[in-house]
Amino acid sequence: MQQNISTYDFAGKKAIVRVDFNVPLNEQFQITDDTRMRAAVPTLKKVLEKGGSLIIMSHLGRPKGVTEKFSLKHILPHLEELLGQKVAFAADCQKADAEVAALKPGDVLVLENLRFYAEEEGKPRGLAEDATDEEKKAAKAAVKESQKAFVKKLASYADCYINDAFGTAHRAHASTALIAKYFPNDKMFGYIMEGEIKAIDRVLKTPEHPVTAIIGGAKVSSKIGIIEHLFDVVDNMIIGGGMVYTFIKAQGGKIGKSLCEDDQQELALNILKKAAEKGVKMYLSDEVLIADAFSNDANTRICKNSEIPDEWEGVDAAPSTIAEWEKVIMASKTILWNGPVGVFEIPAFAKGTNKIAEILARATSENGAFTLVGGGDSVAAVTQMGYAKKVSYVSTGGGAMLEYLEGIELPGIAAIRE
Ligand code: AMP
């Protein structure tokens, strides 16, 4: 049975917690962005305050074996600072019995990077490039077999299991999903997981209407699952960014050199047809900013999205388009935003995306709208513009959020609920 972190009795218990401490490090192994670590503190402190001890496990980077660069020992000093106490370290996540035995209530132990072992992901490593299908199959079977002992060992350290790594919840890894079955009555979400699930469910399952989704980014092919799933929920869908030109070309428009997935044109037309059937109003960036080069000092012009000259390309939503969207957004009670509406990395083409961040902040404060922002560039935009605390929820889930929005049951969530 699933437990609740707020009411669970941690007194005298050892809690093994899967966190996402996959933070960026510079050449000197200093943390350059500690957002993920800070986000985990409420969950960690809850266990300690309630008289439990912590066994923290995470991955860092994509090591192919034991690699100094990806050691979690680099993050220990900062974790000690965040928790305000000493933190012990087990240099091998599979040989931590002594360190675990020494834990007293209020103590914290960090296990070394789980991905130093192939068993964490359950994917074989070191296969020869010319390995046959048979060899690949055998290697996969072998790692799946040894994964059982790996999971069992991790589970043996603790009395209860907390999953607070939403960023890896879409992966059925040892520490994110498989371990849960060893704690049938003592498994729960941490506060990050709880918050993410609640926020996305508020959009997908219990939204106040009108509901508007703003979907941007480069490719329609990567967002098709979300777009179609959202049709059951939204009243309005705003399409921005590079993906819009596939729709425009499919409708016979001239898009110049703009980004286009030619093989997705039929799909784009199908999306528009479905939207009409479902009564979803589509907004396709009517006027856009076009540029004659992909650089900050390129010449730019405003242009209708279907009349782009041959040597030019669409790079951002035009102010008139943003003004049209603003009306829709300000009339909405629930708003989801994923993906930039322009080439956000180039300052001259980031104005539309930044403006969306500002409008969302206003929709939240002025209209009491519920605003959910997710995806790398959209999150970067609200953060850089200083609006991260002014929207209702900023999802840090990345791929996990996208899959959840597509309606896929995430293994990390299912393992706790089952
Ligand atoms: P995604 O990862 O699919 O959300 O896409 C994000 C990327 O889309 C960013 O790197 C943006 O620069 C890119 N992008 C947004 N608008 C455009 C556009 N009009 N043309 C080319 N790339 C774009």
Tab-separated table of C-alpha atoms and ligand atoms in Angstrom:
chain	number	residue	atom	x	y	z
A	1	MET	CA	0.000	0.000	0.000
A	2	GLN	CA	1.144	3.483	-0.846
A	3	GLN	CA	2.027	5.721	2.103
A	4	ASN	CA	2.031	9.489	2.475
A	5	ILE	CA	5.303	11.224	3.345
A	6	SER	CA	3.498	13.827	5.457
A	7	THR	CA	1.889	11.270	7.771
A	8	TYR	CA	4.328	8.329	7.677
A	9	ASP	CA	6.070	7.500	10.949
A	10	PHE	CA	9.796	7.639	10.181
A	11	ALA	CA	10.887	7.359	13.834
A	12	GLY	CA	13.813	4.952	14.127
A	13	LYS	CA	13.449	3.931	10.475
A	14	LYS	CA	15.956	3.998	7.644
A	15	ALA	CA	14.519	5.578	4.503
A	16	ILE	CA	16.110	4.972	1.132
A	17	VAL	CA	15.311	7.956	-1.062
A	18	ARG	CA	15.777	8.156	-4.831
A	19	VAL	CA	16.543	11.792	-5.609
A	20	ASP	CA	17.642	13.526	-8.783
A	21	PHE	CA	21.053	14.979	-7.924
A	22	ASN	CA	22.042	14.923	-11.585
A	23	VAL	CA	23.365	18.482	-11.360
A	24	PRO	CA	25.720	20.179	-13.827
A	25	LEU	CA	29.355	20.363	-12.646
A	26	ASN	CA	32.151	22.525	-14.062
A	27	GLU	CA	35.756	21.394	-14.698
A	28	GLN	CA	36.597	21.906	-11.016
A	29	PHE	CA	33.607	19.714	-10.052
A	30	GLN	CA	31.716	22.694	-8.684
A	31	ILE	CA	27.939	22.671	-9.002
A	32	THR	CA	26.817	25.310	-11.507
A	33	ASP	CA	23.069	24.919	-10.876
A	34	ASP	CA	21.828	23.363	-7.635
A	35	THR	CA	18.082	23.676	-8.372
A	36	ARG	CA	17.506	19.933	-8.273
A	37	MET	CA	19.326	19.549	-4.968
A	38	ARG	CA	17.474	22.411	-3.316
A	39	ALA	CA	14.174	21.022	-4.552
A	40	ALA	CA	14.809	17.735	-2.702
A	41	VAL	CA	15.502	19.354	0.681
A	42	PRO	CA	11.876	19.377	2.000
A	43	THR	CA	11.609	15.606	1.462
A	44	LEU	CA	14.989	14.928	3.065
A	45	LYS	CA	14.307	17.193	6.045
A	46	LYS	CA	10.909	15.628	6.635
A	47	VAL	CA	12.487	12.205	7.233
A	48	LEU	CA	15.175	13.640	9.526
A	49	GLU	CA	12.759	15.788	11.540
A	50	LYS	CA	10.513	12.778	12.103
A	51	GLY	CA	13.407	10.808	13.605
A	52	GLY	CA	14.393	8.734	10.579
A	53	SER	CA	17.762	8.337	8.913
A	54	LEU	CA	18.449	8.803	5.206
A	55	ILE	CA	20.094	6.689	2.567
A	56	ILE	CA	20.211	8.909	-0.490
A	57	MET	CA	20.654	7.447	-3.956
A	58	SER	CA	20.923	9.156	-7.331
A	59	HIS	CA	22.582	9.058	-10.701
A	60	LEU	CA	24.948	11.707	-12.043
A	61	GLY	CA	25.641	12.042	-15.751
A	62	ARG	CA	25.932	9.102	-18.077
A	63	PRO	CA	28.945	7.105	-16.908
A	64	LYS	CA	29.726	3.824	-18.612
A	65	GLY	CA	31.347	2.454	-15.453
A	66	VAL	CA	33.201	3.877	-12.443
A	67	THR	CA	34.276	7.391	-13.502
A	68	GLU	CA	35.823	9.978	-11.155
A	69	LYS	CA	34.128	12.803	-13.044
A	70	PHE	CA	30.699	11.411	-12.269
A	71	SER	CA	31.280	10.616	-8.593
A	72	LEU	CA	28.567	11.866	-6.253
A	73	LYS	CA	31.293	12.679	-3.718
A	74	HIS	CA	31.593	16.023	-5.550
A	75	ILE	CA	28.162	17.091	-4.367
A	76	LEU	CA	28.635	16.161	-0.678
A	77	PRO	CA	29.934	19.539	0.610
A	78	HIS	CA	26.970	21.331	-0.939
A	79	LEU	CA	24.499	18.806	0.419
A	80	GLU	CA	25.999	19.284	3.890
A	81	GLU	CA	25.460	23.013	3.483
A	82	LEU	CA	21.848	22.585	2.356
A	83	LEU	CA	20.998	20.188	5.194
A	84	GLY	CA	23.162	21.920	7.790
A	85	GLN	CA	24.776	18.679	8.937
A	86	LYS	CA	27.501	16.135	8.176
A	87	VAL	CA	26.783	13.595	5.468
A	88	ALA	CA	28.451	10.181	5.197
A	89	PHE	CA	29.381	8.600	1.868
A	90	ALA	CA	29.438	4.988	0.677
A	91	ALA	CA	31.924	4.744	-2.196
A	92	ASP	CA	30.183	1.695	-3.658
A	93	CYS	CA	26.380	1.589	-3.672
A	94	GLN	CA	26.474	-2.225	-3.503
A	95	LYS	CA	28.872	-2.436	-0.524
A	96	ALA	CA	27.363	-0.033	1.948
A	97	ASP	CA	26.385	-2.450	4.764
A	98	ALA	CA	28.825	-1.015	7.299
A	99	GLU	CA	27.870	2.605	6.594
A	100	VAL	CA	24.163	1.726	6.715
A	101	ALA	CA	24.582	-0.160	10.015
A	102	ALA	CA	26.220	2.907	11.540
A	103	LEU	CA	23.247	5.164	10.760
A	104	LYS	CA	21.466	6.618	13.763
A	105	PRO	CA	18.228	8.649	13.690
A	106	GLY	CA	18.958	11.991	12.027
A	107	ASP	CA	21.999	10.670	10.102
A	108	VAL	CA	22.472	10.947	6.353
A	109	LEU	CA	24.343	8.619	3.998
A	110	VAL	CA	24.819	9.159	0.267
A	111	LEU	CA	25.422	6.150	-1.955
A	112	GLU	CA	27.841	6.464	-4.875
A	113	ASN	CA	26.402	7.023	-8.369
A	114	LEU	CA	24.005	4.187	-9.144
A	115	ARG	CA	24.917	4.293	-12.827
A	116	PHE	CA	28.445	3.114	-12.091
A	117	TYR	CA	26.599	-0.204	-12.376
A	118	ALA	CA	24.930	-1.239	-15.636
A	119	GLU	CA	22.277	-2.897	-13.480
A	120	GLU	CA	20.743	0.456	-12.513
A	121	GLU	CA	19.424	0.967	-16.039
A	122	GLY	CA	19.400	-2.730	-16.871
A	123	LYS	CA	21.158	-2.123	-20.178
A	124	PRO	CA	24.235	-4.112	-21.207
A	125	ARG	CA	27.539	-2.271	-21.580
A	126	GLY	CA	30.754	-2.884	-23.453
A	127	LEU	CA	29.178	-4.826	-26.299
A	128	ALA	CA	31.409	-5.082	-29.374
A	129	GLU	CA	30.182	-2.911	-32.232
A	130	ASP	CA	29.851	-5.953	-34.451
A	131	ALA	CA	27.949	-7.958	-31.812
A	132	THR	CA	25.325	-10.222	-33.337
A	133	ASP	CA	21.669	-10.009	-32.382
A	134	GLU	CA	22.117	-13.241	-30.448
A	135	GLU	CA	25.014	-11.758	-28.456
A	136	LYS	CA	23.044	-8.592	-27.748
A	137	LYS	CA	20.092	-10.640	-26.558
A	138	ALA	CA	22.301	-12.750	-24.289
A	139	ALA	CA	23.999	-9.655	-22.821
A	140	LYS	CA	20.623	-8.080	-22.134
A	141	ALA	CA	19.367	-11.221	-20.449
A	142	ALA	CA	22.536	-11.357	-18.312
A	143	VAL	CA	22.216	-7.786	-17.059
A	144	LYS	CA	18.503	-8.247	-16.368
A	145	GLU	CA	19.416	-11.303	-14.299
A	146	SER	CA	22.141	-9.557	-12.295
A	147	GLN	CA	19.830	-6.564	-11.867
A	148	LYS	CA	17.686	-8.629	-9.479
A	149	ALA	CA	20.519	-8.931	-6.951
A	150	PHE	CA	21.424	-5.259	-7.444
A	151	VAL	CA	17.898	-4.113	-6.559
A	152	LYS	CA	17.666	-6.539	-3.652
A	153	LYS	CA	20.891	-5.196	-2.177
A	154	LEU	CA	19.713	-1.584	-2.312
A	155	ALA	CA	16.383	-2.560	-0.768
A	156	SER	CA	18.136	-4.465	2.046
A	157	TYR	CA	19.511	-1.197	3.454
A	158	ALA	CA	16.187	0.367	4.391
A	159	ASP	CA	12.786	0.075	6.076
A	160	CYS	CA	10.971	2.329	3.636
A	161	TYR	CA	11.358	3.733	0.121
A	162	ILE	CA	10.710	7.243	-1.147
A	163	ASN	CA	10.819	8.190	-4.809
A	164	ASP	CA	11.414	11.897	-5.292
A	165	ALA	CA	13.093	11.820	-8.705
A	166	PHE	CA	10.393	12.966	-11.096
A	167	GLY	CA	13.013	13.577	-13.812
A	168	THR	CA	13.626	9.815	-14.094
A	169	ALA	CA	10.081	8.653	-13.326
A	170	HIS	CA	9.591	7.673	-16.981
A	171	ARG	CA	12.386	5.108	-16.694
A	172	ALA	CA	11.852	1.627	-15.275
A	173	HIS	CA	15.253	1.566	-13.584
A	174	ALA	CA	16.324	-0.342	-10.472
A	175	SER	CA	16.129	2.656	-8.132
A	176	THR	CA	13.152	4.400	-9.732
A	177	ALA	CA	10.726	1.513	-10.088
A	178	LEU	CA	11.991	-2.031	-9.453
A	179	ILE	CA	13.001	-1.419	-5.831
A	180	ALA	CA	9.427	-0.441	-4.844
A	181	LYS	CA	8.229	-4.042	-4.742
A	182	TYR	CA	10.450	-4.694	-1.712
A	183	PHE	CA	8.440	-2.150	0.254
A	184	PRO	CA	4.822	-3.182	-0.393
A	185	ASN	CA	3.532	-1.259	2.634
A	186	ASP	CA	6.275	1.319	3.073
A	187	LYS	CA	6.650	3.143	-0.240
A	188	MET	CA	5.730	6.715	-1.042
A	189	PHE	CA	6.330	9.760	-3.193
A	190	GLY	CA	8.520	12.597	-1.967
A	191	TYR	CA	7.314	16.191	-2.147
A	192	ILE	CA	8.713	16.862	-5.637
A	193	MET	CA	6.898	13.851	-7.079
A	194	GLU	CA	3.709	14.781	-5.225
A	195	GLY	CA	3.898	18.360	-6.497
A	196	GLU	CA	4.565	17.406	-10.112
A	197	ILE	CA	1.773	14.838	-10.227
A	198	LYS	CA	-0.691	17.204	-8.580
A	199	ALA	CA	0.170	20.051	-10.956
A	200	ILE	CA	-0.083	18.002	-14.143
A	201	ASP	CA	-3.261	16.254	-12.949
A	202	ARG	CA	-4.780	19.650	-12.292
A	203	VAL	CA	-4.383	20.369	-16.005
A	204	LEU	CA	-5.226	16.920	-17.354
A	205	LYS	CA	-7.910	15.713	-14.963
A	206	THR	CA	-9.555	18.563	-13.090
A	207	PRO	CA	-8.931	21.762	-15.044
A	208	GLU	CA	-11.009	24.876	-14.707
A	209	HIS	CA	-12.061	26.005	-18.208
A	210	PRO	CA	-11.221	27.654	-20.528
A	211	VAL	CA	-8.009	25.632	-20.873
A	212	THR	CA	-5.235	26.802	-23.204
A	213	ALA	CA	-2.090	24.916	-24.173
A	214	ILE	CA	0.865	26.717	-25.698
A	215	ILE	CA	3.037	24.221	-27.512
A	216	GLY	CA	6.289	25.343	-29.098
A	217	GLY	CA	9.646	23.902	-30.003
A	218	ALA	CA	11.376	22.597	-33.054
A	219	LYS	CA	9.529	19.527	-34.190
A	220	VAL	CA	5.899	18.572	-34.422
A	221	SER	CA	6.922	14.905	-34.518
A	222	SER	CA	8.216	15.106	-30.928
A	223	LYS	CA	5.037	16.758	-29.610
A	224	ILE	CA	2.378	14.843	-31.509
A	225	GLY	CA	1.565	12.564	-28.551
A	226	ILE	CA	0.978	15.539	-26.283
A	227	ILE	CA	-1.006	17.540	-28.800
A	228	GLU	CA	-3.406	14.676	-29.447
A	229	HIS	CA	-3.794	13.786	-25.768
A	230	LEU	CA	-4.449	17.428	-24.875
A	231	PHE	CA	-7.275	17.655	-27.395
A	232	ASP	CA	-9.459	15.872	-24.846
A	233	VAL	CA	-8.788	18.630	-22.320
A	234	VAL	CA	-8.101	21.995	-23.942
A	235	ASP	CA	-10.352	24.632	-25.471
A	236	ASN	CA	-7.525	26.461	-27.235
A	237	MET	CA	-4.206	25.323	-28.577
A	238	ILE	CA	-1.504	27.788	-29.503
A	239	ILE	CA	1.204	26.387	-31.750
A	240	GLY	CA	4.480	28.317	-31.933
A	241	GLY	CA	8.147	27.804	-32.689
A	242	GLY	CA	9.653	25.862	-35.548
A	243	MET	CA	6.893	23.270	-35.631
A	244	VAL	CA	4.307	25.711	-36.901
A	245	TYR	CA	5.827	25.813	-40.411
A	246	THR	CA	5.076	22.156	-41.023
A	247	PHE	CA	1.396	23.024	-40.509
A	248	ILE	CA	1.612	26.092	-42.773
A	249	LYS	CA	3.368	24.264	-45.595
A	250	ALA	CA	0.916	21.375	-45.326
A	251	GLN	CA	-1.872	23.907	-45.886
A	252	GLY	CA	-0.139	25.179	-49.026
A	253	GLY	CA	1.647	28.188	-47.503
A	254	LYS	CA	5.068	29.492	-48.576
A	255	ILE	CA	7.518	29.090	-45.682
A	256	GLY	CA	10.874	29.948	-47.316
A	257	LYS	CA	13.779	28.329	-45.469
A	258	SER	CA	11.804	27.855	-42.253
A	259	LEU	CA	12.128	24.633	-40.332
A	260	CYS	CA	9.860	21.962	-41.750
A	261	GLU	CA	9.370	18.233	-41.344
A	262	ASP	CA	8.210	17.350	-44.817
A	263	ASP	CA	7.318	13.804	-43.849
A	264	GLN	CA	4.986	15.104	-41.117
A	265	GLN	CA	2.748	17.242	-43.312
A	266	GLU	CA	-0.030	14.714	-43.534
A	267	LEU	CA	0.102	14.292	-39.802
A	268	ALA	CA	-0.119	18.062	-39.365
A	269	LEU	CA	-3.278	18.137	-41.490
A	270	ASN	CA	-4.695	15.277	-39.448
A	271	ILE	CA	-4.032	17.218	-36.259
A	272	LEU	CA	-5.958	20.186	-37.632
A	273	LYS	CA	-8.821	17.923	-38.643
A	274	LYS	CA	-8.950	16.333	-35.197
A	275	ALA	CA	-8.891	19.746	-33.547
A	276	ALA	CA	-11.923	20.766	-35.603
A	277	GLU	CA	-13.729	17.539	-34.680
A	278	LYS	CA	-13.015	18.063	-30.993
A	279	GLY	CA	-13.946	21.733	-31.092
A	280	VAL	CA	-10.445	22.887	-30.132
A	281	LYS	CA	-9.558	26.318	-31.479
A	282	MET	CA	-6.076	26.303	-33.036
A	283	TYR	CA	-3.808	29.346	-33.185
A	284	LEU	CA	-0.952	28.929	-35.674
A	285	SER	CA	1.261	32.051	-35.317
A	286	ASP	CA	-0.526	34.170	-37.910
A	287	GLU	CA	2.289	36.709	-38.300
A	288	VAL	CA	5.897	35.819	-37.618
A	289	LEU	CA	9.290	37.445	-37.353
A	290	ILE	CA	11.449	36.309	-40.273
A	291	ALA	CA	15.220	36.587	-40.626
A	292	ASP	CA	17.641	36.249	-43.536
A	293	ALA	CA	20.153	34.375	-41.377
A	294	PHE	CA	20.211	32.326	-38.186
A	295	SER	CA	22.155	34.927	-36.208
A	296	ASN	CA	21.606	37.780	-33.784
A	297	ASP	CA	22.555	40.479	-36.305
A	298	ALA	CA	20.486	39.091	-39.192
A	299	ASN	CA	18.040	41.346	-41.045
A	300	THR	CA	14.492	40.788	-39.797
A	301	ARG	CA	10.969	41.578	-40.954
A	302	ILE	CA	7.416	40.833	-39.926
A	303	CYS	CA	5.574	38.616	-42.377
A	304	LYS	CA	2.416	36.534	-42.730
A	305	ASN	CA	3.271	32.930	-41.865
A	306	SER	CA	2.273	31.685	-45.340
A	307	GLU	CA	4.088	34.325	-47.399
A	308	ILE	CA	7.705	33.919	-46.337
A	309	PRO	CA	10.193	34.779	-49.127
A	310	ASP	CA	12.477	31.993	-50.377
A	311	GLU	CA	15.693	33.015	-48.630
A	312	TRP	CA	14.076	33.905	-45.313
A	313	GLU	CA	12.956	31.840	-42.347
A	314	GLY	CA	10.521	32.216	-39.487
A	315	VAL	CA	12.326	32.642	-36.170
A	316	ASP	CA	9.824	34.057	-33.660
A	317	ALA	CA	6.182	34.994	-33.145
A	318	ALA	CA	5.449	38.566	-34.276
A	319	PRO	CA	4.118	41.148	-31.751
A	320	SER	CA	0.685	41.033	-33.440
A	321	THR	CA	0.567	37.246	-32.943
A	322	ILE	CA	1.618	37.575	-29.323
A	323	ALA	CA	-1.121	40.193	-28.840
A	324	GLU	CA	-3.708	37.780	-30.265
A	325	TRP	CA	-2.443	34.974	-27.994
A	326	GLU	CA	-2.395	37.304	-25.019
A	327	LYS	CA	-6.171	37.775	-25.307
A	328	VAL	CA	-6.690	34.010	-25.389
A	329	ILE	CA	-4.329	33.405	-22.469
A	330	MET	CA	-5.788	36.190	-20.338
A	331	ALA	CA	-9.281	34.749	-20.871
A	332	SER	CA	-8.171	31.271	-19.732
A	333	LYS	CA	-8.353	29.714	-16.282
A	334	THR	CA	-5.859	26.904	-16.887
A	335	ILE	CA	-2.755	27.311	-19.040
A	336	LEU	CA	-0.047	24.836	-19.937
A	337	TRP	CA	3.120	25.976	-21.678
A	338	ASN	CA	5.737	23.681	-23.187
A	339	GLY	CA	8.377	24.743	-25.686
A	340	PRO	CA	9.726	28.095	-26.941
A	341	VAL	CA	7.751	30.004	-29.584
A	342	GLY	CA	10.954	31.168	-31.297
A	343	VAL	CA	14.672	30.510	-31.522
A	344	PHE	CA	15.070	31.329	-27.875
A	345	GLU	CA	18.862	30.843	-27.802
A	346	ILE	CA	19.369	33.922	-30.040
A	347	PRO	CA	18.437	37.078	-28.074
A	348	ALA	CA	16.974	38.871	-31.122
A	349	PHE	CA	14.569	35.940	-31.619
A	350	ALA	CA	13.706	35.378	-27.926
A	351	LYS	CA	11.238	38.247	-27.499
A	352	GLY	CA	8.101	36.188	-28.191
A	353	THR	CA	9.110	33.456	-25.758
A	354	ASN	CA	10.008	35.973	-23.061
A	355	LYS	CA	6.715	37.774	-23.575
A	356	ILE	CA	4.796	34.513	-23.101
A	357	ALA	CA	6.571	34.101	-19.745
A	358	GLU	CA	5.425	37.574	-18.727
A	359	ILE	CA	1.821	37.019	-19.874
A	360	LEU	CA	1.650	33.756	-17.927
A	361	ALA	CA	2.831	35.522	-14.779
A	362	ARG	CA	0.078	38.113	-15.268
A	363	ALA	CA	-2.602	35.513	-15.964
A	364	THR	CA	-1.624	33.936	-12.633
A	365	SER	CA	-1.604	37.078	-10.509
A	366	GLU	CA	-4.414	39.045	-12.174
A	367	ASN	CA	-6.851	36.261	-13.067
A	368	GLY	CA	-5.957	33.547	-10.594
A	369	ALA	CA	-5.326	31.222	-13.524
A	370	PHE	CA	-3.487	27.975	-12.895
A	371	THR	CA	-0.321	28.154	-15.008
A	372	LEU	CA	1.977	25.181	-15.531
A	373	VAL	CA	5.306	25.589	-17.317
A	374	GLY	CA	7.481	22.676	-18.393
A	375	GLY	CA	10.313	21.856	-20.768
A	376	GLY	CA	13.911	23.140	-20.788
A	377	ASP	CA	13.531	26.375	-22.799
A	378	SER	CA	10.190	27.452	-21.359
A	379	VAL	CA	11.495	26.879	-17.839
A	380	ALA	CA	14.675	28.809	-18.725
A	381	ALA	CA	12.545	31.689	-20.057
A	382	VAL	CA	10.385	32.037	-16.925
A	383	THR	CA	13.450	31.673	-14.715
A	384	GLN	CA	15.622	34.192	-16.589
A	385	MET	CA	12.757	36.683	-16.707
A	386	GLY	CA	12.275	36.341	-12.950
A	387	TYR	CA	8.801	34.801	-13.225
A	388	ALA	CA	9.504	31.311	-11.859
A	389	LYS	CA	7.764	32.152	-8.573
A	390	LYS	CA	4.991	34.075	-10.338
A	391	VAL	CA	3.533	31.158	-12.288
A	392	SER	CA	1.642	28.401	-10.487
A	393	TYR	CA	4.058	25.555	-11.115
A	394	VAL	CA	7.350	25.044	-12.934
A	395	SER	CA	7.889	21.412	-13.826
A	396	THR	CA	11.462	20.195	-13.758
A	397	GLY	CA	10.491	16.854	-15.225
A	398	GLY	CA	11.587	17.290	-18.854
A	399	GLY	CA	11.024	13.982	-20.615
A	400	ALA	CA	8.995	12.614	-17.701
A	401	MET	CA	6.591	15.539	-17.887
A	402	LEU	CA	6.173	15.101	-21.633
A	403	GLU	CA	5.351	11.423	-21.249
A	404	TYR	CA	2.914	12.123	-18.420
A	405	LEU	CA	1.199	14.746	-20.586
A	406	GLU	CA	0.926	12.178	-23.349
A	407	GLY	CA	-1.092	10.037	-20.986
A	408	ILE	CA	1.601	7.414	-20.545
A	409	GLU	CA	1.703	5.727	-17.141
A	410	LEU	CA	5.215	6.415	-15.811
A	411	PRO	CA	6.954	3.363	-14.287
A	412	GLY	CA	8.199	5.422	-11.319
A	413	ILE	CA	4.653	6.481	-10.481
A	414	ALA	CA	3.042	3.118	-11.176
A	415	ALA	CA	5.562	1.325	-8.933
A	416	ILE	CA	4.484	3.381	-5.924
A	417	ARG	CA	0.762	3.168	-6.658
A	418	GLU	CA	0.586	-0.536	-7.503
B	1	AMP	P1	11.987	21.379	-28.352
B	1	AMP	O1	13.173	20.715	-27.737
B	1	AMP	O2	11.273	20.553	-29.361
B	1	AMP	O3	11.075	22.022	-27.329
B	1	AMP	O4	12.580	22.557	-29.241
B	1	AMP	C1	13.336	23.604	-28.712
B	1	AMP	C2	14.120	24.221	-29.829
B	1	AMP	O5	13.245	24.731	-30.820
B	1	AMP	C3	14.982	25.374	-29.394
B	1	AMP	O6	16.308	25.009	-29.542
B	1	AMP	C4	14.586	26.488	-30.328
B	1	AMP	O7	15.687	27.225	-30.815
B	1	AMP	C5	13.931	25.762	-31.476
B	1	AMP	N1	13.043	26.620	-32.248
B	1	AMP	C6	12.012	27.342	-31.795
B	1	AMP	N2	11.471	28.068	-32.793
B	1	AMP	C7	12.185	27.816	-33.899
B	1	AMP	C8	12.122	28.262	-35.251
B	1	AMP	N3	11.202	29.135	-35.639
B	1	AMP	N4	13.041	27.784	-36.122
B	1	AMP	C9	13.962	26.923	-35.722
B	1	AMP	N5	14.068	26.439	-34.457
B	1	AMP	C10	13.186	26.886	-33.560
